[in-house]
Structures are given as structure tokens and as C-alpha cells.
Short mmCIF file of the C-alpha atoms (twelve columns), coordinates in Angstrom:
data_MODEL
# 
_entry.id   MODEL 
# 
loop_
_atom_site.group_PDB 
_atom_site.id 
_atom_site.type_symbol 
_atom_site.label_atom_id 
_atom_site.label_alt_id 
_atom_site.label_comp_id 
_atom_site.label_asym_id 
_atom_site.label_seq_id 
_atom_site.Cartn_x 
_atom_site.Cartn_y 
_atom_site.Cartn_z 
_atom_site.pdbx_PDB_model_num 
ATOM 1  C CA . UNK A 1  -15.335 2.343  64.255 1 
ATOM 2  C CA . UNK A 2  -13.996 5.823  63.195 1 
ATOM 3  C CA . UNK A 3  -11.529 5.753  65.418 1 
ATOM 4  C CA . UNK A 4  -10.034 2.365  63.588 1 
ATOM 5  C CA . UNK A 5  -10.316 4.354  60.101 1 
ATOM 6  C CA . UNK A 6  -8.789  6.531  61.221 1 
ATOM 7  C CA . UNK A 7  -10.947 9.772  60.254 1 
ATOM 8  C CA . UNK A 8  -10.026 13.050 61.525 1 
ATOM 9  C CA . UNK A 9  -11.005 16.702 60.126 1 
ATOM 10 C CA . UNK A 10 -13.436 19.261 59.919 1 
ATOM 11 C CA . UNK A 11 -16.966 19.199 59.643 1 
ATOM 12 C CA . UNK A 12 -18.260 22.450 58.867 1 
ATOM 13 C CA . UNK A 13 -22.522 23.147 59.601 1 
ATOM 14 C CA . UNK A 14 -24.650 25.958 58.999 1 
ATOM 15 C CA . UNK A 15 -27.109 26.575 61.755 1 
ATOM 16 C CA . UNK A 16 -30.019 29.051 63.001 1 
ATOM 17 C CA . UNK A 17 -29.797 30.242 66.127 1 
ATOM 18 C CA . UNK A 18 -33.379 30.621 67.446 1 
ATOM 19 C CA . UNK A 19 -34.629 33.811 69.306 1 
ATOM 20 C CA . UNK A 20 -34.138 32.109 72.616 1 
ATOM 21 C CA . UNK A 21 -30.741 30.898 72.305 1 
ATOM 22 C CA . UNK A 22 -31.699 27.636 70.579 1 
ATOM 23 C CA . UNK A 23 -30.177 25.890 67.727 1 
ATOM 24 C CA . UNK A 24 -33.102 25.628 65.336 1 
ATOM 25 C CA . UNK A 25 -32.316 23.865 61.719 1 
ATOM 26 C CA . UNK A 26 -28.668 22.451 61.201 1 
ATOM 27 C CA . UNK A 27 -27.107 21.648 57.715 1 
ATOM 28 C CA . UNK A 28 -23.806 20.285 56.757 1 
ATOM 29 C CA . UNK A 29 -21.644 21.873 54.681 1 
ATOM 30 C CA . UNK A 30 -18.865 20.148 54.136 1 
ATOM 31 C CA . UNK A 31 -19.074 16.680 55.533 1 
ATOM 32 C CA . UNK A 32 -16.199 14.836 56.970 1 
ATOM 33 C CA . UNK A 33 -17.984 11.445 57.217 1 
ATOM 34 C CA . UNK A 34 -21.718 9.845  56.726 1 
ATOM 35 C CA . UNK A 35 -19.860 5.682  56.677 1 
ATOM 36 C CA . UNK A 36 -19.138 6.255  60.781 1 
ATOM 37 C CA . UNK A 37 -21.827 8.760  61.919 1 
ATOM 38 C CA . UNK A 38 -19.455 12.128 62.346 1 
ATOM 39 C CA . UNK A 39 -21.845 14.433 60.466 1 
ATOM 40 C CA . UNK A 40 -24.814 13.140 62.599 1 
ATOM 41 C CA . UNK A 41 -22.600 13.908 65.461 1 
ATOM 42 C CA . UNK A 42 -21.668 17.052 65.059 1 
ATOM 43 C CA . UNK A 43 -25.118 18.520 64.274 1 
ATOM 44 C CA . UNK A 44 -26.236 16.413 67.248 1 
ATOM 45 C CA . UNK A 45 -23.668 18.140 69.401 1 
ATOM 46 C CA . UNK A 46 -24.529 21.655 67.736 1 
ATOM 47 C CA . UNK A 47 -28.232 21.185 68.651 1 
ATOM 48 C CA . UNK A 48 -27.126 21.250 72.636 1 
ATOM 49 C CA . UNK A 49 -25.283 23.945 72.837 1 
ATOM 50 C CA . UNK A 50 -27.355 27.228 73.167 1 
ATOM 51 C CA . UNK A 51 -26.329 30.802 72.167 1 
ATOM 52 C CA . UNK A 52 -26.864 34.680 73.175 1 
ATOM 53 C CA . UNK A 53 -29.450 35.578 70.613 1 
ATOM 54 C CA . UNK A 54 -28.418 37.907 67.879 1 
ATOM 55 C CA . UNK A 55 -30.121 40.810 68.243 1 
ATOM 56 C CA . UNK A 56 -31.730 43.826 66.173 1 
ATOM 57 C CA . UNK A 57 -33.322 46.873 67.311 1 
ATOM 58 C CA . UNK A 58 -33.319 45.253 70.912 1 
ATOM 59 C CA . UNK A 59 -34.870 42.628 69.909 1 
ATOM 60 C CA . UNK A 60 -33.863 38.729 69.745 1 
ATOM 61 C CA . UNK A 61 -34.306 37.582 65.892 1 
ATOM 62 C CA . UNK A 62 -32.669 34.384 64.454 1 
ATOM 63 C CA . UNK A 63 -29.278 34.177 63.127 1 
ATOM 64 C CA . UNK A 64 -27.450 32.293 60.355 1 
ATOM 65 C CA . UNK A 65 -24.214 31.092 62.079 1 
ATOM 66 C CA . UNK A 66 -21.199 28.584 60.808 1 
ATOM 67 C CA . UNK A 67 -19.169 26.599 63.113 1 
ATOM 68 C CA . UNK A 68 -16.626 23.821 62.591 1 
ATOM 69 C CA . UNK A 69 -16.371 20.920 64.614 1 
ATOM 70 C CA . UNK A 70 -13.409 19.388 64.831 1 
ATOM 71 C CA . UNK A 71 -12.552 15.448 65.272 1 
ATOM 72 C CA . UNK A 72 -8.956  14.372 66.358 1 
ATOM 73 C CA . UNK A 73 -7.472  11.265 67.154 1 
ATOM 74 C CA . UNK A 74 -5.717  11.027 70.461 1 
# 
């Protein structure tokens, strides 16, 4: 369906990255799409990935981080 409307762009999330490496709560920031399911997608594709902890005084706390994910036609 997004693909035949043609929607490409940016959506932008903010994200904590958990002590273990773990993407805990997800936001979006700037949406790109909620008609075809895009946001839901990209924070369901952010909550796979895992991370190197940030880290302070050698230990692993959690981390506000912002990525963009990017959708394209090809």
C-alpha cells in the first residue's frame, strides 16, 4: 500500500538504549506516515537492533539516542 502512494522520507525516533544493549521505550518524532504503518515500522525495526551500552564511570546506564530511518522507493 505505501509503496502505491508513493511515500518516501524520514522518520525520525527517539529511543533509550537499555543497560544491556536493548532498545527500551521508542517515540516518534517526526512521523513520515501513521495511514500505511511506516511509523509502526520503524520503531518496530528500532526495537531489534541492540546497541553497546553508553557508559559512565564504567558502568552501563541508559542512553537517550535519535536515529532516522529512512524509506525509499526502488
Amino acid at each position: 500500500e505505501a509503496m502505491r502512494a508513493r511515500i518516501q522520507g524520514l522518520v525520525k525516533l527517539e529511543a533509550i538504549v537499555m543497560p544491556d544493549g536493548t532498545v527500551g521505550d521508542v517515540r516518534v518524532v517526526h512521523s513520515l506516515d501513521q495511514q500505511f504503518g511506516l511509523d509502526k515500522e520503524a520503531v518496530r525495526t528500532l526495537r531489534q537492533w541492540r546497541f553497546k551500552p553508553g557508559m559512565r564511570l564504567g558502568q552501563p546506564v541508559p542512553v537517550l539516542i535519535l536515529v532516522e530511518i529512512s524509506f525509499t522507493l526502488r
